[in-house]
Structures are given as C-alpha cells and as structure tokens.
CSV table of C-alpha atoms in Angstrom, one decimal:
chain,number,residue,atom,x,y,z
A,1,MET,CA,3.7,-11.0,-7.3
A,2,ARG,CA,5.2,-12.6,-10.1
A,3,ALA,CA,2.5,-14.4,-12.5
A,4,ASP,CA,4.1,-17.8,-11.7
A,5,VAL,CA,3.7,-17.5,-8.2
A,6,GLY,CA,0.8,-19.0,-6.4
A,7,ASP,CA,-1.9,-16.6,-5.2
A,8,ASP,CA,-4.8,-19.2,-3.4
A,9,ALA,CA,-7.3,-16.0,-3.3
A,10,LEU,CA,-6.8,-15.3,-6.7
A,11,GLU,CA,-6.9,-18.8,-8.0
A,12,THR,CA,-10.1,-19.0,-6.0
A,13,LEU,CA,-11.8,-15.9,-7.4
A,14,PHE,CA,-11.4,-16.9,-11.1
A,15,LEU,CA,-12.6,-20.5,-10.0
A,16,PRO,CA,-16.7,-19.8,-10.9
A,17,PHE,CA,-15.4,-19.0,-14.3
A,18,ILE,CA,-13.3,-21.9,-15.1
A,19,ASP,CA,-15.4,-24.6,-13.6
A,20,ALA,CA,-18.4,-22.5,-15.6
A,21,THR,CA,-20.4,-21.7,-12.8
A,22,LEU,CA,-20.6,-18.1,-14.1
A,23,ALA,CA,-20.5,-16.8,-17.5
A,24,TRP,CA,-17.9,-14.1,-18.0
A,25,PRO,CA,-19.7,-11.3,-19.7
A,26,SER,CA,-19.9,-11.5,-23.5
A,27,SER,CA,-20.0,-7.4,-23.8
A,28,GLY,CA,-19.6,-4.3,-21.6
A,29,GLY,CA,-16.2,-5.3,-19.8
A,30,ALA,CA,-15.2,-6.1,-16.3
A,31,LEU,CA,-13.2,-4.4,-13.5
A,32,PHE,CA,-10.8,-6.0,-11.1
A,33,LEU,CA,-10.6,-4.0,-7.7
A,34,ARG,CA,-7.5,-4.6,-6.0
A,35,ALA,CA,-6.0,-6.7,-8.7
A,36,ARG,CA,-2.8,-8.5,-8.5
A,37,ASP,CA,-1.1,-10.4,-11.2
A,38,GLY,CA,-0.8,-14.4,-11.4
A,39,TRP,CA,-1.0,-17.0,-13.6
A,40,PRO,CA,-5.0,-17.3,-13.3
A,41,LEU,CA,-4.9,-14.3,-15.3
A,42,HIS,CA,-3.2,-15.5,-17.9
A,43,GLN,CA,-4.8,-19.3,-17.9
A,44,ARG,CA,-7.1,-18.2,-20.9
A,45,ALA,CA,-8.6,-14.8,-22.3
A,46,TRP,CA,-10.4,-12.4,-20.6
A,47,PRO,CA,-12.3,-10.1,-22.7
A,48,GLY,CA,-12.7,-6.3,-21.4
A,49,LEU,CA,-10.8,-6.9,-18.1
A,50,ARG,CA,-9.3,-3.5,-16.6
A,51,CYS,CA,-7.4,-3.8,-13.4
A,52,GLU,CA,-7.3,-1.1,-10.4
A,53,GLN,CA,-4.3,-1.5,-7.9
A,54,SER,CA,-3.2,1.5,-5.7
A,55,PHE,CA,0.0,-0.4,-4.8
A,56,ARG,CA,2.6,0.5,-7.1
A,57,PRO,CA,4.7,-3.0,-7.5
A,58,ALA,CA,1.2,-4.8,-7.7
A,59,ALA,CA,0.1,-1.9,-10.4
A,60,GLU,CA,3.5,-2.2,-12.5
A,61,ALA,CA,3.5,-6.1,-12.3
A,62,LEU,CA,0.0,-6.1,-14.1
A,63,GLU,CA,1.0,-3.6,-16.5
A,64,ARG,CA,4.3,-5.9,-17.4
A,65,SER,CA,2.1,-8.5,-18.2
A,66,GLY,CA,0.2,-6.3,-20.5
A,67,LEU,CA,-3.0,-5.9,-18.5
A,68,SER,CA,-4.9,-2.7,-18.6
A,69,LEU,CA,-5.0,-0.5,-15.7
A,70,ALA,CA,-8.1,1.5,-14.6
A,71,ASP,CA,-8.2,5.0,-13.0
A,72,GLU,CA,-9.9,4.9,-9.1
A,73,ASN,CA,-11.6,7.8,-10.4
A,74,GLU,CA,-13.6,6.4,-12.9
A,75,THR,CA,-17.5,5.9,-12.5
A,76,SER,CA,-18.7,3.8,-15.4
A,77,ARG,CA,-20.7,0.6,-14.9
A,78,VAL,CA,-19.4,-2.7,-15.9
A,79,PRO,CA,-21.4,-6.2,-15.8
A,80,LEU,CA,-19.0,-8.1,-13.4
A,81,VAL,CA,-16.6,-6.5,-10.9
A,82,LEU,CA,-14.3,-8.9,-9.2
A,83,VAL,CA,-12.8,-7.7,-5.6
A,84,LEU,CA,-10.0,-8.8,-3.6
A,85,PRO,CA,-11.3,-7.1,-0.6
A,86,PRO,CA,-8.0,-6.0,1.9
A,87,ARG,CA,-7.8,-6.8,5.3
A,88,GLN,CA,-8.8,-3.6,7.0
A,89,ARG,CA,-12.4,-4.0,7.8
A,90,ASP,CA,-13.5,-0.6,6.9
A,91,GLU,CA,-11.4,-0.1,3.6
A,92,ALA,CA,-12.8,-3.4,2.9
A,93,ARG,CA,-16.4,-2.7,3.5
A,94,ALA,CA,-15.8,0.5,1.5
A,95,LEU,CA,-14.1,-1.3,-1.4
A,96,LEU,CA,-17.4,-3.7,-1.8
A,97,ALA,CA,-19.6,-0.8,-1.7
A,98,ARG,CA,-18.0,0.8,-4.4
A,99,ALA,CA,-17.8,-2.7,-6.8
A,100,VAL,CA,-21.8,-2.6,-6.0
A,101,ALA,CA,-22.0,0.9,-7.2
A,102,ARG,CA,-19.8,0.4,-10.2
A,103,CYS,CA,-21.6,-3.0,-11.5
A,104,ALA,CA,-24.4,-2.2,-14.2
A,105,PRO,CA,-27.9,-3.5,-13.8
A,106,GLY,CA,-28.2,-7.0,-14.1
A,107,GLY,CA,-24.5,-7.4,-13.4
A,108,ARG,CA,-22.8,-9.3,-10.6
A,109,VAL,CA,-20.0,-8.8,-7.9
A,110,VAL,CA,-17.6,-11.6,-7.3
A,111,ALA,CA,-15.2,-11.2,-4.2
A,112,CYS,CA,-12.7,-13.7,-2.9
A,113,VAL,CA,-10.8,-13.5,1.1
A,114,PRO,CA,-8.7,-16.3,2.3
A,115,ASN,CA,-10.2,-18.4,5.3
A,116,ASN,CA,-7.9,-16.6,8.0
A,117,GLU,CA,-8.6,-13.2,6.8
A,118,GLY,CA,-12.1,-13.1,7.3
A,119,ALA,CA,-14.1,-15.2,4.6
A,120,LYS,CA,-17.6,-15.6,6.3
A,121,SER,CA,-17.3,-12.1,7.5
A,122,GLY,CA,-16.6,-10.6,4.0
A,123,GLU,CA,-19.4,-12.9,2.2
A,124,ALA,CA,-22.0,-11.7,5.0
A,125,ASP,CA,-20.9,-8.0,4.2
A,126,LEU,CA,-21.7,-8.5,0.3
A,127,ALA,CA,-24.8,-10.0,1.2
A,128,ARG,CA,-25.8,-7.1,3.8
A,129,ILE,CA,-25.7,-4.6,1.0
A,130,ALA,CA,-26.3,-6.4,-2.0
A,131,GLY,CA,-28.4,-9.3,-1.0
A,132,PRO,CA,-28.3,-13.0,-1.2
A,133,VAL,CA,-25.2,-14.3,-2.5
A,134,SER,CA,-23.6,-17.6,-3.6
A,135,SER,CA,-20.1,-19.5,-2.4
A,136,LEU,CA,-17.8,-21.8,-2.4
A,137,SER,CA,-14.6,-22.8,-0.8
A,138,LYS,CA,-11.3,-24.0,-2.1
A,139,ASN,CA,-7.6,-23.3,-1.4
A,140,LYS,CA,-8.6,-22.1,2.3
A,141,CYS,CA,-10.4,-19.3,0.5
A,142,ARG,CA,-13.9,-18.8,0.1
A,143,VAL,CA,-15.1,-16.9,-3.4
A,144,PHE,CA,-18.6,-15.4,-3.1
A,145,TRP,CA,-21.1,-13.7,-5.7
A,146,THR,CA,-24.3,-11.7,-6.0
A,147,ALA,CA,-27.3,-12.7,-7.8
A,148,PRO,CA,-27.9,-10.4,-11.1
A,149,ILE,CA,-28.4,-6.9,-9.3
A,150,ASP,CA,-29.6,-3.6,-10.1
A,151,GLY,CA,-28.1,-1.5,-7.2
A,152,PRO,CA,-27.7,-2.5,-3.6
A,153,ALA,CA,-30.0,-3.7,-1.8
A,154,ASP,CA,-29.6,-1.5,1.3
A,155,ALA,CA,-28.8,1.8,-0.2
A,156,ALA,CA,-28.1,3.5,2.9
A,157,LEU,CA,-26.0,1.0,4.3
A,158,ALA,CA,-24.1,1.0,0.8
A,159,THR,CA,-24.0,4.6,1.2
A,160,GLN,CA,-22.2,4.5,4.9
A,161,TRP,CA,-20.0,1.6,4.1
A,162,ALA,CA,-18.6,3.8,1.1
A,163,ARG,CA,-17.4,6.6,3.3
A,164,ALA,CA,-15.9,4.1,5.9
A,165,ASP,CA,-12.4,4.8,4.8
A,166,ALA,CA,-12.7,8.4,3.8
A,167,PRO,CA,-10.1,10.6,5.0
A,168,ARG,CA,-10.3,11.8,8.3
A,169,PRO,CA,-8.1,13.7,11.3
A,170,ILE,CA,-5.8,12.0,13.5
A,171,ALA,CA,-3.4,12.9,16.1
A,172,GLU,CA,-5.4,14.8,17.6
A,173,GLY,CA,-6.2,16.9,14.0
A,174,ARG,CA,-2.5,17.6,13.4
A,175,PHE,CA,-2.6,15.0,10.3
A,176,THR,CA,-5.1,13.5,8.0
A,177,SER,CA,-5.0,9.6,7.5
A,178,ARG,CA,-7.6,6.9,6.1
A,179,PRO,CA,-7.9,3.4,7.0
A,180,GLY,CA,-6.0,1.1,5.2
A,181,VAL,CA,-2.8,2.8,5.0
A,182,PHE,CA,0.2,1.8,7.2
A,183,ALA,CA,-0.5,2.7,10.9
A,184,TRP,CA,-3.7,4.7,9.6
A,185,ASP,CA,-5.0,6.0,12.8
A,186,ARG,CA,-2.2,6.8,14.9
A,187,ILE,CA,1.7,8.2,14.7
A,188,ASP,CA,3.8,4.9,14.3
A,189,ALA,CA,6.0,4.3,17.6
A,190,ALA,CA,9.0,3.5,15.6
A,191,SER,CA,8.2,6.6,13.4
A,192,ARG,CA,8.0,8.7,16.7
A,193,LEU,CA,10.8,7.1,18.2
A,194,LEU,CA,13.1,8.2,14.7
A,195,ALA,CA,11.8,11.7,14.8
A,196,SER,CA,12.8,12.5,18.1
A,197,HIS,CA,16.4,11.8,17.6
A,198,LEU,CA,16.8,13.8,14.1
A,199,PRO,CA,19.5,16.2,14.8
A,200,HIS,CA,18.7,19.8,14.0
A,201,ASP,CA,21.8,20.3,12.0
A,202,LEU,CA,19.9,18.1,8.8
A,203,ALA,CA,20.2,20.2,5.9
A,204,GLY,CA,19.9,20.5,2.1
A,205,HIS,CA,17.7,18.2,0.0
A,206,ALA,CA,16.0,15.3,1.6
A,207,ALA,CA,14.3,12.6,0.8
A,208,ASP,CA,11.7,10.2,2.4
A,209,LEU,CA,11.6,6.7,1.6
A,210,GLY,CA,8.3,4.8,2.2
A,211,ALA,CA,6.9,8.2,3.3
A,212,GLY,CA,3.2,7.0,4.4
A,213,TYR,CA,0.9,9.7,4.8
A,214,GLY,CA,4.1,12.2,5.4
A,215,TYR,CA,4.9,12.0,9.4
A,216,LEU,CA,8.4,11.7,9.1
A,217,THR,CA,8.8,14.5,6.4
A,218,ALA,CA,6.8,16.6,8.6
A,219,GLU,CA,8.6,16.1,11.6
A,220,LEU,CA,12.1,16.7,9.5
A,221,LEU,CA,10.8,20.0,8.5
A,222,THR,CA,9.7,21.0,12.0
A,223,ARG,CA,13.1,20.2,13.7
A,224,CYS,CA,15.6,20.9,11.0
A,225,PRO,CA,15.5,24.5,9.4
A,226,GLY,CA,18.2,23.6,7.2
A,227,ILE,CA,15.9,21.4,4.8
A,228,ARG,CA,15.6,23.2,1.5
A,229,ALA,CA,13.7,20.0,-0.4
A,230,VAL,CA,12.4,16.6,0.3
A,231,ASP,CA,11.5,14.0,-2.5
A,232,LEU,CA,8.6,11.6,-0.9
A,233,TYR,CA,8.7,8.1,-2.1
A,234,GLU,CA,5.8,5.9,-1.4
A,235,ALA,CA,4.5,3.0,-3.2
A,236,GLU,CA,0.6,3.2,-1.9
A,237,ARG,CA,-0.7,6.3,-3.7
A,238,ARG,CA,-3.9,6.2,-1.4
A,239,ALA,CA,-0.7,7.0,1.6
A,240,LEU,CA,0.6,9.3,-0.9
A,241,ASP,CA,-2.5,11.6,-1.6
A,242,LEU,CA,-2.7,12.1,1.9
A,243,ALA,CA,0.9,13.0,2.2
A,244,ARG,CA,0.6,16.0,-0.2
A,245,THR,CA,-2.6,17.2,2.2
A,246,ASN,CA,-0.5,16.8,5.3
A,247,LEU,CA,2.2,19.0,4.0
A,248,ALA,CA,0.5,21.4,2.2
A,249,SER,CA,1.4,23.8,4.7
A,250,PHE,CA,5.1,23.4,4.3
A,251,ALA,CA,4.9,24.0,0.4
A,252,GLY,CA,5.2,28.0,0.5
A,253,ARG,CA,8.8,27.1,2.5
A,254,VAL,CA,10.4,24.3,0.8
A,255,ALA,CA,9.9,22.1,-2.3
A,256,LEU,CA,8.5,19.3,-1.9
A,257,GLN,CA,8.2,16.3,-4.8
A,258,PHE,CA,5.7,12.9,-4.4
A,259,HIS,CA,6.6,10.1,-6.4
A,260,TRP,CA,4.2,7.2,-6.2
A,261,HIS,CA,7.3,4.9,-6.7
A,262,ASP,CA,8.6,1.1,-5.4
A,263,VAL,CA,11.7,2.5,-3.8
A,264,THR,CA,13.2,-1.0,-4.3
A,265,ARG,CA,13.4,-0.7,-8.2
A,266,GLY,CA,16.0,2.3,-7.3
A,267,ILE,CA,15.5,6.3,-7.5
A,268,ASP,CA,16.9,9.0,-9.3
A,269,GLY,CA,17.5,11.5,-7.4
A,270,ARG,CA,20.4,12.8,-5.1
A,271,TYR,CA,20.3,13.7,-1.2
A,272,ASP,CA,21.9,15.1,1.6
A,273,VAL,CA,19.5,13.6,3.7
A,274,ILE,CA,17.6,10.3,3.9
A,275,VAL,CA,15.1,9.7,6.5
A,276,CYS,CA,13.2,6.0,6.6
A,277,ASN,CA,11.0,3.8,8.3
A,278,PRO,CA,11.3,0.8,6.1
A,279,PRO,CA,8.6,-1.6,5.7
A,280,PHE,CA,9.2,-5.8,6.5
A,281,HIS,CA,6.1,-6.7,5.1
A,282,ALA,CA,5.0,-6.9,1.7
A,283,GLN,CA,1.3,-7.5,1.2
A,284,GLY,CA,1.7,-10.6,2.9
A,285,ARG,CA,1.8,-11.2,7.1
A,286,GLY,CA,5.6,-12.8,6.8
A,287,ASP,CA,8.5,-10.9,7.6
A,288,ARG,CA,10.2,-9.5,4.6
A,289,PRO,CA,13.7,-8.1,5.8
A,290,ASP,CA,15.0,-7.9,2.3
A,291,ILE,CA,12.8,-5.0,1.7
A,292,GLY,CA,14.5,-2.9,4.2
A,293,ARG,CA,17.6,-4.5,3.3
A,294,ARG,CA,16.9,-3.2,-0.3
A,295,PHE,CA,15.9,0.2,0.9
A,296,ILE,CA,19.5,0.7,2.8
A,297,ALA,CA,21.1,-0.4,-0.5
A,298,VAL,CA,18.8,2.1,-2.3
A,299,ALA,CA,19.7,4.9,0.3
A,300,ALA,CA,23.2,4.6,-0.1
A,301,GLN,CA,23.2,4.8,-3.9
A,302,ALA,CA,21.1,7.9,-3.5
A,303,LEU,CA,23.0,9.8,-0.9
A,304,ASN,CA,25.7,12.5,-1.9
A,305,PRO,CA,29.2,12.1,-0.6
A,306,GLY,CA,28.9,13.1,3.4
A,307,GLY,CA,25.3,12.2,3.1
A,308,ARG,CA,23.6,11.2,6.1
A,309,LEU,CA,21.0,8.4,6.5
A,310,TRP,CA,18.6,7.9,9.5
A,311,LEU,CA,16.8,5.1,9.6
A,312,VAL,CA,14.1,3.2,12.1
A,313,ALA,CA,13.5,-0.8,12.2
A,314,ASN,CA,12.4,-3.2,14.6
A,315,ARG,CA,15.4,-4.4,16.7
A,316,HIS,CA,15.0,-8.1,15.7
A,317,LEU,CA,15.6,-7.4,11.9
A,318,PRO,CA,19.0,-7.7,10.3
A,319,TYR,CA,20.2,-4.9,8.6
A,320,GLU,CA,23.5,-4.4,10.3
A,321,ALA,CA,25.6,-6.3,7.4
A,322,GLU,CA,24.1,-4.0,4.8
A,323,LEU,CA,24.4,-1.1,6.4
A,324,ASP,CA,28.4,-1.9,7.1
A,325,ALA,CA,28.2,-2.8,3.3
A,326,HIS,CA,27.5,0.4,2.2
A,327,PHE,CA,28.4,2.9,4.6
A,328,THR,CA,31.4,4.0,6.2
A,329,ARG,CA,30.3,5.1,9.5
A,330,VAL,CA,27.2,3.5,11.1
A,331,ARG,CA,26.2,4.1,14.8
A,332,THR,CA,23.0,3.0,16.8
A,333,VAL,CA,21.6,6.1,18.1
A,334,ALA,CA,19.2,4.9,20.3
A,335,GLN,CA,16.9,1.5,21.3
A,336,ASP,CA,13.6,1.6,23.1
A,337,GLY,CA,10.4,-0.4,22.8
A,338,GLY,CA,11.8,-2.7,20.5
A,339,PHE,CA,13.1,-0.7,18.3
A,340,LYS,CA,16.5,0.8,16.7
A,341,VAL,CA,17.5,4.1,15.3
A,342,VAL,CA,20.5,4.1,13.5
A,343,GLU,CA,22.3,7.0,11.3
A,344,ALA,CA,24.7,6.1,9.0
A,345,MET,CA,26.9,8.0,6.7
A,346,ARG,CA,28.9,8.1,3.8
A,347,SER,CA,32.5,9.2,3.1
A,348,PRO,CA,32.6,12.9,2.5
C-alpha cells in the first residue's frame, strides 16, 4: 500500500502515541509485526522502529520508504511491539503470542483490528494471554494495548497459541501447510481443476506464478515427465517456505528455484511452460482483476516462442481481452464449478 493511501487500521494503531495516551519508548526500539507502509509511519519520527513483513509487495513498500526490516527469526526483546493481526484466527493468535514473547519486561504490546474483522475477539485474545488491556475505537477500528508486562499472564495458553499456526500435514499427508496461506487446509478447487487438465506433453523449463505451498508444481512434475526445471514465484514467504518442504522429493530429478517475489513487478526468466492460478485479491477483500491481468502480461513476456500458459481463474473475471492482446492462440479448455481453465500460446 502506498504511503499516501488511507489505511484505517494503521492510522488507528498509532493514535495512542499521537494523542499522548501512550509514550513511545525512549530507548530499546520497537518492533512492528505485519507492518504496512502508510502515511502514519511518516507523520513524525518513530525512533528505533523495525518492521517485519512476509508479504513481498508490502515488504518492498516498507523498504522503498526507508524503513528498517527485521528478520522474523530474531528473538531479541523490545519495549514496544506493534501488531496488525491477520484475519485467520489461528494465525492471529500465534502472532499475538509472539508479540508477547518479543516484549521486554515492562514493555507493551499494541494491536489494532478493524471492527468488521473481529476487533473485539482480537482484544479478548490479547487479554487472555497478556492480562488486562485498554482500548479505544476510531475509524471503524479498535486499537488495544497491554499494561506494562513481564511475560504472558497465561504461559500455557501463550505456548499453545504460539504453535497454532505451525506447519502441519494436509490432503492426507501429501502436503504440509499452515494457517494463513492461501487455501491452507485443502487443495484449492481451482488449482485442482487446472491440474486435472494439464497435458502430459508439457516439457522444458517451467514457471509457477503465485505458487503457494507448491501444489501446482507438484502436479506438473507428477504428470509431465518432460519438465526438467521449475522456477516458483510466490509473494508470501511463509507459503514459499512450505513449497520448499513439499517439493523436496522432486529435487533430485529436476532443478527447482524458489523466488520470494512480486510477480506484478515482472520476472527475468524465460520459460517453455507457465502454470498459474493468479490471485484476485491483494491484502483487502475486494476483487482485484488487475493483478490477474498483470500476471497474464508477465507470463506472455516470459514465455519463449511457442511457449504455453496454462491458467485457471474464476469464470467472472475479465481476462479474455488481456489474453487476446498477448497471445496468438487462446482456448478455454474447461469450465466447471465457477472456474475456467485456459491454454494460451505464443507464436513459434
């Protein structure tokens, strides 16, 4: 999100510091979990602020604004931990537990959630593991914060929640996934439809754009023995780490490269085959068909002459004009369950 675009949750998160309800730490720094760039981060100096973000577009926006990024494997404790919890409940609880664990003795955790995304539940969850909290509401959001704490009020529950988004087997043990990634607890129906129509003669160097936890690449390699290498591009680092695990058994047969990357910014490789189930949301709820259209344009630029794009999308998404603009041959292979599978080819 650009720094000049409104972000109600981000604005409300910083409100207690702007109105002097809370004091920014004079030393020791602050950690911002699931940070997003926006004008509240630039309205005044926030000494010692470091930001953590696993979604590549948001991480790049923070970097472009000159903000310092923290590694999620760090364990140092700081006097202030800010959090924008995600929507998925297990993932959000794990993040709150980690926020408490990263908070130095006498420090505070401050979080903000939009009202329509479970603000009251988020406030109650933080209170359950950290003790009494205070809060205020504005911009249809709720910001809530702990008293100075010296660790979790309920250590057993905090430990339980810290493990709530741990990787676990899904699909009868075929894959490993975790809460918060796309279609985390199942094989996505659209991706399954695409996989079922992949022809066995696909061969050469392939790419998977928006690879998630690796399902489409696994299906491509299982069904198409002529594929000799796959580059996986995924904006969510948590999903990409899962893909590494899920595809480890193929590493001895094909060359695999994993790219933490925002596909909408373009890719450098050249490919014979591209498979894609493009996202049609960013970090908001509204449809974003522009993302899928950009994925199609990037795929067209990255395919070798004669290369083939295999794409699945919701039937209502308007991708046909973009496909016709970039490919010489486009055909709808299947339509089922509200989805469409399309093959598009470049001229040899």
